[in-house]
Short mmCIF file of C-alpha atoms in Angstrom, two decimals:
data_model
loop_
_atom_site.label_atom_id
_atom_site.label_comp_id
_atom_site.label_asym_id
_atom_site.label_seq_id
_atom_site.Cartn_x
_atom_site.Cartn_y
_atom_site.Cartn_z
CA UNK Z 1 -56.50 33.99 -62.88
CA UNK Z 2 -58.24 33.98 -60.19
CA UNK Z 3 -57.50 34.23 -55.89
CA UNK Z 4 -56.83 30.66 -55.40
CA UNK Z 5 -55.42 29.70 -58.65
CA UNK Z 6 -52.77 32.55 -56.95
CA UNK Z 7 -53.16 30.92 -53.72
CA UNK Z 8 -52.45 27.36 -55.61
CA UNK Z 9 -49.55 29.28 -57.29
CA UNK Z 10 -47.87 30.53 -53.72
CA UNK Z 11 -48.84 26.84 -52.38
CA UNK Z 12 -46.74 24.92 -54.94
CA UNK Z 13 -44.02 27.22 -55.21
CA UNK Z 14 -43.34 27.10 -50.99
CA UNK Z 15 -43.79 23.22 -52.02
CA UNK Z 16 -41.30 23.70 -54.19
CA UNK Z 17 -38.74 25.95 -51.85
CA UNK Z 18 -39.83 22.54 -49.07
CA UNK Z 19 -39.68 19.98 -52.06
CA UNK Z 20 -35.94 18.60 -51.42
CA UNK Z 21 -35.76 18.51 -47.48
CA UNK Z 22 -39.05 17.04 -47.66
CA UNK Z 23 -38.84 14.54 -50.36
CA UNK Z 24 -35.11 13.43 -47.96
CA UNK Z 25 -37.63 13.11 -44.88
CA UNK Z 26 -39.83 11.12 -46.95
CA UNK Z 27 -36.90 9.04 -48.16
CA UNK Z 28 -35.30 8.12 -44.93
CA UNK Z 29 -38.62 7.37 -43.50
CA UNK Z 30 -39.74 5.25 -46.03
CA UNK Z 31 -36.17 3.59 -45.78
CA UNK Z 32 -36.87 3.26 -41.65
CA UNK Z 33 -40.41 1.52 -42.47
CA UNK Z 34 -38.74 -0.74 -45.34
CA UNK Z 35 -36.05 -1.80 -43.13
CA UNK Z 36 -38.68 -2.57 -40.10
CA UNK Z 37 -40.45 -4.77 -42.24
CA UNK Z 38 -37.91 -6.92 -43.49
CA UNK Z 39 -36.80 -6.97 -39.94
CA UNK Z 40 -40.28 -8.40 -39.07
CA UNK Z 41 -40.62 -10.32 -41.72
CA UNK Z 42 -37.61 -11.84 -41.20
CA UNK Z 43 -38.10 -12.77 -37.53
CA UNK Z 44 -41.33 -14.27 -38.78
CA UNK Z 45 -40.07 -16.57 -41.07
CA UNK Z 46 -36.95 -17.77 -38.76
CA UNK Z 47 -40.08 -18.45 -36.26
CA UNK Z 48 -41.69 -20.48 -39.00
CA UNK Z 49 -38.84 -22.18 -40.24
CA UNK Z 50 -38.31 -23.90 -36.45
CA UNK Z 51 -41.62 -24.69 -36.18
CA UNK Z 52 -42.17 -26.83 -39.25
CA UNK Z 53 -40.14 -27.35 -42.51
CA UNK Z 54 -43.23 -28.55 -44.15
CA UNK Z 55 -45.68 -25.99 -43.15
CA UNK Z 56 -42.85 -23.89 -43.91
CA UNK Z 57 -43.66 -22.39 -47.59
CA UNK Z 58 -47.73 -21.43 -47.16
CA UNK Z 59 -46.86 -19.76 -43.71
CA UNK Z 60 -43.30 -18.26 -44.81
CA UNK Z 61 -45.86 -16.83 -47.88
CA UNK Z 62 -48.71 -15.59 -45.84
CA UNK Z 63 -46.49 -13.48 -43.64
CA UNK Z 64 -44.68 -11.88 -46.35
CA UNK Z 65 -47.66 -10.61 -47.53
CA UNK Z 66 -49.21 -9.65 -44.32
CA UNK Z 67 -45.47 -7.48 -44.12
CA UNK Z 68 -45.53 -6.27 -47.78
CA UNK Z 69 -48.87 -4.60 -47.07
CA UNK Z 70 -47.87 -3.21 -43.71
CA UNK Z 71 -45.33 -1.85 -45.40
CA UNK Z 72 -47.53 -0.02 -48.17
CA UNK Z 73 -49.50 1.36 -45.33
CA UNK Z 74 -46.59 2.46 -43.32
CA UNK Z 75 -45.15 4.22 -46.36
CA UNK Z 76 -49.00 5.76 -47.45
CA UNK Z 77 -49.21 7.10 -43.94
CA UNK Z 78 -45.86 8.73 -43.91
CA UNK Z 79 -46.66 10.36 -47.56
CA UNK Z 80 -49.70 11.80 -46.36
CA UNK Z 81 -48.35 13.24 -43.16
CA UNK Z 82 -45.73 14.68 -45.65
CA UNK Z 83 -48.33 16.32 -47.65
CA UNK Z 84 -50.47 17.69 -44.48
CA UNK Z 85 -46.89 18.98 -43.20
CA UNK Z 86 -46.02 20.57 -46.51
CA UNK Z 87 -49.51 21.83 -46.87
CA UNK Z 88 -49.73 23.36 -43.19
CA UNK Z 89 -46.24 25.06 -44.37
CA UNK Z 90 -47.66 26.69 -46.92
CA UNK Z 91 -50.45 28.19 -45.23
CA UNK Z 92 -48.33 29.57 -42.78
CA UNK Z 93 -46.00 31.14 -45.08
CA UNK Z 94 -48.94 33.11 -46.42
CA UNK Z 95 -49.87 34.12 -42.55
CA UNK Z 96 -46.12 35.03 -41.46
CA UNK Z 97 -45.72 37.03 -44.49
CA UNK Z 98 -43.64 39.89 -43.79
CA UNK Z 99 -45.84 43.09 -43.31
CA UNK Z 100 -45.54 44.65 -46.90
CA UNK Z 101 -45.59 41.37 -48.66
CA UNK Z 102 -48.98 40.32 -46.65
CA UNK Z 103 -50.74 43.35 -47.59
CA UNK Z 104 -49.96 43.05 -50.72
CA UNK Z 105 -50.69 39.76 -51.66
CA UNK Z 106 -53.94 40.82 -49.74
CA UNK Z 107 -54.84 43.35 -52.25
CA UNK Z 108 -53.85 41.23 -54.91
CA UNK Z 109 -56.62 37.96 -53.64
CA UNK Z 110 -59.06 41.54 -53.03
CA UNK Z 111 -58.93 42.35 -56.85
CA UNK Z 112 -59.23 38.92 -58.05
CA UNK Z 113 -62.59 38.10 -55.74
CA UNK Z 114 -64.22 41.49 -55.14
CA UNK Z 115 -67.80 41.99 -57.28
CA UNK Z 116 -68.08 44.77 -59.00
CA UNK Z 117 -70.76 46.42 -56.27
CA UNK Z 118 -70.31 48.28 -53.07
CA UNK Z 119 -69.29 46.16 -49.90
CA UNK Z 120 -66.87 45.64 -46.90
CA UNK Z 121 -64.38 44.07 -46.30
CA UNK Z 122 -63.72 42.34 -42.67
CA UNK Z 123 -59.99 41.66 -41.28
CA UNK Z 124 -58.58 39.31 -38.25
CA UNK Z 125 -57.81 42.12 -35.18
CA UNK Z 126 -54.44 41.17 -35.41
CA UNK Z 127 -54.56 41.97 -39.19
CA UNK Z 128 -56.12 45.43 -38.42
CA UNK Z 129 -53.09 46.30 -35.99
CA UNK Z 130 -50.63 45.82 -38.31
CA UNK Z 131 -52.13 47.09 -41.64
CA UNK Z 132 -50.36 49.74 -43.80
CA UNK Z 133 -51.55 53.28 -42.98
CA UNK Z 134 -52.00 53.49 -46.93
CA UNK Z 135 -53.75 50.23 -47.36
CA UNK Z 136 -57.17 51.54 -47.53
CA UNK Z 137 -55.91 54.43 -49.96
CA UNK Z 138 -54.73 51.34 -51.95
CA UNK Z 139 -58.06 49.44 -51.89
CA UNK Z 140 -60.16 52.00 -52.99
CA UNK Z 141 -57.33 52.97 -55.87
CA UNK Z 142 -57.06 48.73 -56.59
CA UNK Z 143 -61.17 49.67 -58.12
CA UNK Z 144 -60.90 52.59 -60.16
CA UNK Z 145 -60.84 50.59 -62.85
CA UNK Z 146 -63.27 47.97 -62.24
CA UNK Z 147 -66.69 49.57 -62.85
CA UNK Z 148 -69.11 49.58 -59.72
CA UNK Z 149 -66.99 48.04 -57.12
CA UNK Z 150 -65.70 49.49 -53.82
CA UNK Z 151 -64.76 47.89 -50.52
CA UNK Z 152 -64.81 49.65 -47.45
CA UNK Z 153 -63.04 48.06 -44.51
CA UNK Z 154 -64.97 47.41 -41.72
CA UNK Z 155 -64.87 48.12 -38.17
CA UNK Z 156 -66.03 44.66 -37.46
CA UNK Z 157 -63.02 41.91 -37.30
CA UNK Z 158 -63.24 38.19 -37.04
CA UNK Z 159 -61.13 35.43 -35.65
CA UNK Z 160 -59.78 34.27 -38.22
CA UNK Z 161 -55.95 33.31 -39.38
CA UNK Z 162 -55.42 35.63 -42.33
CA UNK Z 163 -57.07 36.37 -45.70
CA UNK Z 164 -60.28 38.11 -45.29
CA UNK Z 165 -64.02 38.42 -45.80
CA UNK Z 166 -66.30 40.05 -48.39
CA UNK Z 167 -69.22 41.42 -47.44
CA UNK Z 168 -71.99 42.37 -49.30
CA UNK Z 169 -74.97 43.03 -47.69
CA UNK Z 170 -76.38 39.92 -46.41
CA UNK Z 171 -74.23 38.17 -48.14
CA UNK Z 172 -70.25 37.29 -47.19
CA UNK Z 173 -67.67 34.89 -48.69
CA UNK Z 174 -65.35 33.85 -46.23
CA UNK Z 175 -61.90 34.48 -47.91
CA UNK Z 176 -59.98 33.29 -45.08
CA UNK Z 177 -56.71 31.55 -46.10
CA UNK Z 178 -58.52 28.54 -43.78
CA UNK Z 179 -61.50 28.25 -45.79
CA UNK Z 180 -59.89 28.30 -49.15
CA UNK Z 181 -57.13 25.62 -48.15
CA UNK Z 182 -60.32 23.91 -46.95
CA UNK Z 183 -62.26 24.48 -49.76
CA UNK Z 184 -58.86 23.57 -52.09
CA UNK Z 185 -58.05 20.50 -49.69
CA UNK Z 186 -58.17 17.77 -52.02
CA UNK Z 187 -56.41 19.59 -55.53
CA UNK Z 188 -53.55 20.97 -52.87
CA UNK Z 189 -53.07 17.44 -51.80
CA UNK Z 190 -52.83 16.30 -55.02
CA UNK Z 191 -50.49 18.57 -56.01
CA UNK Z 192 -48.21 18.35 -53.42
CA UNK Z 193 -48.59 14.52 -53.84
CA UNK Z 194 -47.69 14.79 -57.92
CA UNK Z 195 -44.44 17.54 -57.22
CA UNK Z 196 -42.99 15.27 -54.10
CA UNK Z 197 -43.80 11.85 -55.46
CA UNK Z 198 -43.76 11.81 -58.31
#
């Protein structure tokens, strides 16, 4: 399995732990955009009926689709702020971690991605003040058994919001949890779109 099937993993079960509040938010606002656009409708098609009983029908029509598909988009855009709110949960979760947790999930994504060659490994500053006094013990232990690799971590941070990054040589993969939500963008959303929609 690798880091961000585990990443998917943690991502769909805080969807899960979200999935009830969320899908109720979802609900009532779906319910709030339904009930606006029968209220528009409506009012539309009094408006219609006083202006002409023959012209009535075609109009009366016309505007009920015009509403039905304001109402599709109304609901759409209220599912996908869902998912981006659900999604942005998750990724925090993974950064307010407590302490012990973090780490280890940390060492966890480390074992999964790491090549099997010497390299470093680069943290956030804030992720360097609050690292286990044992964590680099437990990286170099997390390789004994995976010929040829070793991480040392560097003195070197980077602004980023959690996760890491690999480097080897010339070379680094940005493991930030950032990148690989960006990277995962699209499967997340349809995730979270299959568990609260479906």
């Amino acid at each position: 399995m690798t880091g961000l099937e585990k990443i998917l993993m943690a991502i769909e079960s805080t969807a899960k732990a979200n999935a009830d509040e969320t899908i109720n938010e979802a609900k009532k606002e779906a319910e709030r955009i339904m009930e606006e656009a029968k209220a528009e409708a409506k009012s539309k098609c009094d408006e219609i009926t006083r202006k002409s009983e023959e012209d009535r029908k075609p109009i009366l029509q016309q505007y009920e689709s015009e509403a039905r598909l304001q109402e599709r988009r109304l609901i759409l855009e209220a599912k996908q702020k869902i998912i981006q709110d659900v999604i942005a949960k998750a990724k925090n979760s993974l950064t307010t971690m407590p302490e012990k947790e973090y780490f280890d999930f940390i060492l966890r994504m480390v074992k999964k991605l790491a090549l099997n060659k010497p390299g470093s490994i680069v943290f956030s500053a804030e992720d360097v003040k609050r690292m286990p006094e044992d964590f680099e013990d437990r990286l170099k232990k997390a390789f004994d058994a995976k010929e040829g690799a070793s991480l040392t971590i560097s003195d070197r941070t980077e602004k980023i919001d959690g996760g890491f990054i690999l480097v080897y040589g010339d070379v680094e993969e940005n493991c930030s949890f950032e990148a690989l939500f960006r990277a995962a963008l699209e499967n997340l959303q349809d995730k979270v779109n299959a568990l609260l929609f479906s």
